[in-house]
Structures are given as structure tokens and as C-alpha cells.
Short mmCIF file of C-alpha atoms in Angstrom, two decimals:
data_model
loop_
_atom_site.label_atom_id
_atom_site.label_comp_id
_atom_site.label_asym_id
_atom_site.label_seq_id
_atom_site.Cartn_x
_atom_site.Cartn_y
_atom_site.Cartn_z
CA MET A 1 5.98 -10.26 -30.52
CA LYS A 2 8.19 -13.18 -31.02
CA LYS A 3 7.53 -16.89 -29.93
CA ASN A 4 9.96 -16.39 -26.98
CA ASP A 5 8.29 -13.24 -25.72
CA ILE A 6 4.97 -15.27 -25.55
CA ILE A 7 6.92 -18.32 -23.39
CA LEU A 8 8.35 -15.64 -20.80
CA ILE A 9 4.96 -13.76 -20.41
CA SER A 10 3.06 -17.16 -20.09
CA SER A 11 5.78 -18.40 -17.30
CA PHE A 12 5.60 -15.20 -15.47
CA CYS A 13 1.70 -15.48 -15.43
CA ILE A 14 1.77 -19.20 -14.44
CA ILE A 15 4.40 -18.38 -11.62
CA ALA A 16 2.08 -15.66 -10.24
CA ILE A 17 -0.88 -17.99 -10.52
CA ILE A 18 1.03 -20.90 -8.67
CA ILE A 19 2.14 -18.68 -5.87
CA PHE A 20 -1.32 -17.28 -5.49
CA VAL A 21 -2.68 -20.75 -5.34
CA ILE A 22 -0.09 -21.85 -2.75
CA LEU A 23 -0.62 -18.74 -0.56
CA TYR A 24 -4.59 -19.01 -0.51
CA ALA A 25 -4.88 -22.67 -0.51
CA THR A 26 -3.13 -22.79 2.77
CA LYS A 27 -5.04 -19.92 4.39
CA SER A 28 -7.51 -20.46 7.16
CA LYS A 29 -9.43 -18.08 9.56
CA GLY A 30 -6.97 -16.58 11.94
CA GLU A 31 -7.33 -16.51 15.82
CA THR A 32 -4.97 -13.29 16.67
CA ALA A 33 -3.92 -10.22 15.16
CA TYR A 34 -0.34 -9.84 15.50
CA ILE A 35 0.75 -6.08 15.30
CA THR A 36 4.34 -4.93 14.67
CA ILE A 37 5.94 -1.51 14.42
CA ASN A 38 9.36 -1.19 12.67
CA GLY A 39 9.46 -4.76 12.63
CA LYS A 40 9.30 -5.28 16.43
CA GLU A 41 6.30 -6.75 18.14
CA TYR A 42 3.86 -4.13 19.45
CA LYS A 43 0.63 -6.25 20.48
CA ARG A 44 -1.12 -9.55 19.80
CA ILE A 45 -5.05 -9.16 20.05
CA SER A 46 -7.55 -11.75 19.73
CA THR A 47 -10.09 -11.53 16.76
CA SER A 48 -12.75 -13.54 18.42
CA GLU A 49 -13.89 -10.54 20.67
CA ASP A 50 -14.67 -6.96 19.40
CA ASN A 51 -12.12 -4.41 20.36
CA GLU A 52 -10.79 -1.05 19.63
CA LEU A 53 -7.24 -0.17 19.75
CA ARG A 54 -5.45 3.28 19.36
CA ILE A 55 -1.80 2.73 18.49
CA GLU A 56 0.12 6.02 19.08
CA THR A 57 3.98 6.16 17.92
CA GLU A 58 6.47 8.75 17.07
CA TYR A 59 5.24 8.40 13.54
CA GLY A 60 1.68 8.96 14.29
CA TYR A 61 -1.73 7.03 15.14
CA ASN A 62 -3.73 4.33 13.84
CA THR A 63 -6.92 3.20 15.14
CA VAL A 64 -7.25 -0.65 14.84
CA VAL A 65 -10.60 -2.05 15.16
CA VAL A 66 -11.72 -5.55 15.42
CA LYS A 67 -15.32 -6.45 14.88
CA SER A 68 -17.02 -9.84 14.46
CA GLY A 69 -13.73 -11.51 13.70
CA GLU A 70 -12.42 -8.95 11.29
CA VAL A 71 -9.66 -6.29 11.66
CA TYR A 72 -9.31 -3.03 9.91
CA VAL A 73 -7.74 0.13 10.53
CA GLU A 74 -10.58 3.08 11.13
CA SER A 75 -8.49 6.00 11.25
CA ALA A 76 -4.94 7.13 10.73
CA ASP A 77 -2.96 10.57 10.54
CA CYS A 78 -0.81 9.27 7.64
CA ASP A 79 -0.64 11.10 4.38
CA ASN A 80 -1.88 8.53 1.94
CA HIS A 81 -4.39 6.70 4.22
CA SER A 82 -3.68 3.37 2.31
CA CYS A 83 -3.88 1.27 5.47
CA MET A 84 -7.78 2.37 6.02
CA HIS A 85 -8.27 1.62 2.09
CA GLN A 86 -7.01 -1.74 2.41
CA GLY A 87 -10.15 -2.80 3.96
CA LYS A 88 -10.94 -5.61 6.28
CA ILE A 89 -8.80 -8.69 6.89
CA LYS A 90 -9.81 -12.01 8.71
CA ASN A 91 -7.86 -14.88 7.12
CA SER A 92 -4.47 -16.05 8.36
CA GLY A 93 -1.52 -14.66 6.45
CA GLU A 94 -3.62 -11.43 5.44
CA THR A 95 -1.91 -7.96 6.21
CA ILE A 96 -2.83 -4.54 6.52
CA VAL A 97 0.36 -2.39 6.09
CA CYS A 98 1.01 1.10 6.83
CA LEU A 99 4.27 2.12 5.38
CA PRO A 100 4.47 5.75 6.58
CA HIS A 101 4.05 4.48 10.30
CA LYS A 102 5.97 1.24 9.72
CA LEU A 103 2.83 -0.54 11.03
CA ILE A 104 2.04 -4.22 9.88
CA ILE A 105 -1.11 -6.19 11.28
CA THR A 106 -0.99 -9.61 10.31
CA ILE A 107 -3.54 -12.32 11.10
CA GLU A 108 -2.29 -15.65 12.72
CA MET B 1 24.53 5.45 -31.47
CA LYS B 2 28.21 6.41 -30.64
CA ARG B 3 28.79 10.10 -31.54
CA THR B 4 31.04 12.94 -29.96
CA ILE B 5 31.35 12.42 -26.14
CA SER B 6 29.59 15.96 -25.38
CA SER B 7 26.46 15.12 -27.60
CA ARG B 8 26.18 11.77 -25.62
CA ILE B 9 26.39 13.56 -22.32
CA ALA B 10 23.86 16.14 -23.64
CA PHE B 11 21.44 13.22 -24.62
CA ILE B 12 22.01 11.32 -21.25
CA ALA B 13 21.32 14.32 -19.31
CA MET B 14 18.26 14.96 -21.43
CA PHE B 15 16.95 11.53 -20.74
CA ILE B 16 17.55 11.69 -17.07
CA ALA B 17 15.54 15.05 -17.15
CA LEU B 18 12.72 13.34 -18.86
CA ALA B 19 12.83 10.33 -16.44
CA MET B 20 12.79 12.70 -13.69
CA ILE B 21 9.61 14.66 -14.97
CA LEU B 22 7.88 11.37 -15.70
CA SER B 23 8.33 10.39 -12.08
CA TYR B 24 7.05 13.24 -10.88
CA VAL B 25 4.04 13.30 -13.25
CA GLU B 26 3.31 9.82 -12.13
CA MET B 27 3.19 11.05 -8.65
CA LEU B 28 0.29 13.60 -9.55
CA LEU B 29 -1.57 10.98 -11.43
CA PRO B 30 -4.48 9.42 -9.75
CA PHE B 31 -4.30 5.62 -10.04
CA PHE B 32 -6.53 2.99 -8.66
CA GLY B 33 -3.55 0.84 -7.60
CA LYS B 34 -1.84 3.45 -5.21
CA GLY B 35 -2.99 1.92 -2.01
CA LEU B 36 -1.53 -1.40 -2.82
CA GLY B 37 1.87 0.40 -3.93
CA LEU B 38 1.12 -0.62 -7.46
CA LYS B 39 2.58 2.03 -10.23
CA LEU B 40 2.88 2.09 -13.96
CA GLY B 41 6.60 3.21 -13.69
CA LEU B 42 6.50 5.69 -16.54
CA ALA B 43 10.03 6.77 -16.14
CA ASN B 44 11.08 3.07 -17.29
CA VAL B 45 9.81 4.29 -20.74
CA ILE B 46 12.95 6.32 -20.75
CA VAL B 47 15.43 3.68 -19.40
CA LEU B 48 14.06 1.27 -21.83
CA SER B 49 14.51 3.49 -24.78
CA ALA B 50 17.93 4.46 -23.44
CA LEU B 51 18.88 0.89 -23.45
CA TYR B 52 17.88 0.33 -26.92
CA LEU B 53 19.11 3.86 -28.41
CA PHE B 54 22.25 4.17 -26.61
CA GLY B 55 23.34 1.10 -24.79
CA GLU B 56 23.64 -0.79 -21.47
CA LYS B 57 26.01 1.58 -19.63
CA GLU B 58 23.94 4.58 -20.47
CA ALA B 59 20.67 2.98 -19.48
CA PHE B 60 22.24 1.97 -16.09
CA VAL B 61 23.60 5.49 -15.52
CA ILE B 62 20.22 7.23 -16.53
CA SER B 63 18.36 4.98 -14.24
CA LEU B 64 20.64 5.20 -11.14
CA VAL B 65 20.98 9.00 -11.39
CA ARG B 66 17.17 9.26 -11.73
CA VAL B 67 16.61 7.05 -8.78
CA VAL B 68 18.98 9.20 -6.55
CA LEU B 69 17.59 12.56 -7.58
CA VAL B 70 14.12 11.85 -7.45
CA SER B 71 14.43 10.27 -3.96
CA ILE B 72 16.43 13.53 -2.63
CA LEU B 73 13.84 15.72 -4.24
CA PHE B 74 10.47 13.79 -3.24
CA GLY B 75 11.30 10.84 -1.22
CA ASN B 76 12.92 9.68 1.86
CA GLY B 77 15.68 7.09 2.73
CA TYR B 78 13.20 4.25 2.89
CA SER B 79 11.73 5.07 -0.55
CA PHE B 80 15.30 5.36 -1.80
CA VAL B 81 16.30 1.73 -0.66
CA TYR B 82 13.18 0.44 -2.37
CA SER B 83 13.59 2.13 -5.58
CA VAL B 84 17.38 1.60 -6.03
CA PHE B 85 16.77 -2.20 -5.27
CA GLY B 86 13.77 -2.50 -7.78
CA ALA B 87 15.59 -0.40 -10.51
CA VAL B 88 19.05 -2.26 -10.30
CA ILE B 89 17.22 -5.79 -10.54
CA SER B 90 15.10 -4.73 -13.15
CA LEU B 91 17.91 -3.22 -15.21
CA ILE B 92 20.04 -6.27 -14.85
CA ILE B 93 17.24 -8.52 -15.85
CA MET B 94 16.50 -6.24 -18.91
CA ILE B 95 19.96 -5.95 -19.94
CA VAL B 96 20.68 -9.68 -19.88
CA LEU B 97 17.59 -10.48 -21.77
CA LYS B 98 18.46 -7.67 -24.44
CA LEU B 99 21.88 -9.08 -24.84
CA SER B 100 20.52 -12.71 -25.28
CA LYS B 101 18.93 -11.22 -28.49
CA SER B 102 15.73 -13.75 -28.48
CA PHE B 103 13.33 -11.42 -27.23
CA SER B 104 11.68 -8.32 -28.31
CA ILE B 105 11.58 -5.08 -26.49
CA TYR B 106 7.90 -6.00 -25.12
CA ALA B 107 9.29 -8.85 -23.25
CA VAL B 108 12.27 -6.91 -22.11
CA SER B 109 9.87 -4.48 -20.74
CA ILE B 110 7.48 -6.92 -19.05
CA ALA B 111 10.39 -8.86 -17.39
CA GLY B 112 11.87 -5.37 -16.17
CA GLY B 113 8.48 -4.54 -14.63
CA VAL B 114 8.07 -7.88 -12.94
CA PHE B 115 11.63 -8.07 -11.59
CA HIS B 116 11.15 -4.41 -10.43
CA ASN B 117 8.32 -5.34 -8.20
CA ILE B 118 10.11 -8.42 -7.21
CA GLY B 119 13.12 -6.40 -5.86
CA GLN B 120 10.60 -4.07 -3.94
CA ILE B 121 8.85 -6.98 -2.30
CA LEU B 122 12.37 -8.54 -1.37
CA VAL B 123 13.15 -5.38 0.51
CA ALA B 124 9.70 -5.21 1.88
CA ILE B 125 10.15 -8.68 3.34
CA CYS B 126 13.51 -7.83 4.71
CA VAL B 127 12.31 -4.74 6.31
CA LEU B 128 8.83 -5.34 7.24
CA GLY B 129 8.75 -9.27 7.77
CA LYS B 130 7.71 -12.14 5.53
CA GLY B 131 3.76 -11.55 5.74
CA MET B 132 4.54 -9.21 2.60
CA ILE B 133 5.04 -12.15 0.22
CA TYR B 134 1.26 -12.18 0.00
CA TYR B 135 1.49 -9.22 -2.18
CA LEU B 136 3.83 -11.11 -4.76
CA PRO B 137 0.98 -12.50 -7.05
CA ILE B 138 -0.60 -9.28 -7.37
CA LEU B 139 2.70 -7.36 -7.91
CA ILE B 140 3.88 -9.89 -10.63
CA THR B 141 0.63 -9.53 -12.56
CA SER B 142 0.85 -5.63 -12.22
CA GLY B 143 4.36 -5.65 -13.25
CA ILE B 144 3.22 -7.84 -16.49
CA ILE B 145 0.41 -5.21 -17.41
CA SER B 146 2.55 -2.14 -16.62
CA GLY B 147 5.37 -3.66 -18.43
CA LEU B 148 3.59 -4.42 -21.45
CA VAL B 149 2.05 -0.63 -21.56
CA ILE B 150 5.65 0.76 -20.91
CA GLY B 151 6.98 -1.62 -23.74
CA ILE B 152 4.63 -0.42 -26.27
CA ILE B 153 5.25 3.42 -25.43
CA GLY B 154 8.91 2.46 -25.30
CA ALA B 155 8.90 0.97 -28.94
CA ILE B 156 7.27 3.95 -30.47
CA LEU B 157 9.67 6.39 -28.59
CA THR B 158 12.63 4.32 -29.79
CA LYS B 159 11.59 4.11 -33.39
CA ARG B 160 11.03 7.98 -33.33
CA VAL B 161 14.03 9.09 -31.59
CA LYS B 162 16.21 6.71 -33.71
CA LYS B 163 15.05 8.56 -36.87
CA VAL B 164 15.79 11.91 -35.35
CA LEU B 165 19.22 10.63 -34.34
CA LYS B 166 19.82 9.07 -37.70
CA GLN B 167 18.96 12.58 -39.26
CA MET B 168 21.57 14.38 -36.79
CA PHE B 169 24.19 11.97 -37.53
CA GLU B 170 23.88 12.55 -41.32
CA TYR B 171 23.66 16.26 -40.59
CA ASP B 172 26.88 16.21 -38.83
CA ARG B 173 28.83 14.44 -41.39
CA ILE B 174 27.88 16.84 -44.04
CA LYS B 175 28.74 19.81 -41.73
CA PRO B 176 32.26 19.99 -41.04
#
């Protein structure tokens, strides 16, 4: 490894840390979950009351659950189930993405 | 390594085949980051080695043909846009850094990994919305780690294949 390599790698690390700090310093507890499908608005739901929503589209279904201020995907028929593994979100800016169903849940 | 045209075509074809196989192997491997869309990018070992063994044009051809073929075989239109954008951006960065001659193969590989992920996140921001920017820090970090691993493997591969190519070159000259 050369000296330039170290400089390059450290600058990547610093950029990552700076972006991380900026994104997470500005976050606060969100009020609504904004759900989009294929880039278009599907629904806004409040996170203050418990709710269960079954979203059915031409791509398949996702069951979105709101429980004590946290939002998560309980079940889905996509092939990788990554939306279910992304866990619970509650702070503004946090997202759950289901790529096969083009579904995004963002807390606002 | 400028040899006859046919042997160059054969080598490029072999490298494309290797890159495709590695893409396929990677799909089969269980990997903790799969849910987040993180990948090791094993096929980049081949592109990186091709960049150092053959040249910039050859690496570009290998990378693009691999992306197109892998998308046709295993992917869909969306995955193709993501792959092509990531591959082109990362390759441009790697070529620039390599030509600047002030970085080693490891840094070139790491920059390639980081910019591959940045390219994909840019497509994701355009397609899915700006909420995807929250994945940027973790994707840059994963790019650094996977780039380092790929760089180490790529350096070993380049060294070994260079030896073989050299032997073949000398053998060709002796034999008319």
C-alpha cells in the first residue's frame, strides 16, 4: 500500500462518517408513515395509533403493521423477504424498501 | 500484453465466462448483508485483473458484456439498469485512478467498490425517491470492505496469470 492509498481510503471513511452524522443528527421521531408504490403515493398513515394494512398490488402483497409508534412489514410474498428482515422503523427518514414490489415506506 | 488478435479474443472471452460464473456463484452464497442489497462483487476480481493484465478497453468490454449477459440470464430490466450504472461508474473511476499511476491495485479496487455502490444508490434515488440516501453511509463502508477483499484477491490473480502469460509469450516466440 502506498501513501496515496491510505489518503484515498481515509477520505472515503471520513465522507461516509460525515454523511452518517448529517443524516442521523437531523433525525427525529416521525409522525406519519408515507407509503409509495412505483414512485407514486399510495397512502399516509399515522404512527401514533396501532394499525394493520394489507397492501395488494399487481406485484404481490405486503402486510404493514404499525405498533406503538413503530412500523414494520409483517408478511409479504416477495421472493427474498428483505422488507421483513429490515426490521422496525420509527425515526423520520428511516425507510423500509421492498424492491420486488417497488414499495417504499418512509417515516416523515 | 499485446499478442495476436485471436489469442486476445480468446482471453477476453475466458475472462467474461469467469466473471459470469463468479456472478452466479455469488447469487448462491448466503451472505449476511443480502437484505440490505450488499454484495461482495466477486466478478469485479476479473474486471480488476483484466484492467491490469490486458488494458482499459478490454476491461470495459469484459465488464459490460458480463453485465448484459448476467442480466439476460438471471435478472430483469430493473436489475440491468442498476448493474450497468454501477459497473460503468466504478470502471471509469478505476481506469482514471490506474492511469494516474499514483495508486496501488488495492486503492483502485476500493474506489471501484465504493463508486459501484454510489452509482447504484444514484439510480435508486432516481427510481425510488430520495429516502434511499440513508443507505449511502453503509454502502460506502461496505464498498471499502468488499473493495479491499477484491483488491487482495485481484492482486494475487494478476500476479499469477501474468506469469502464465509471460511463459506463453516466450513459448510462442520459440515456436514459429
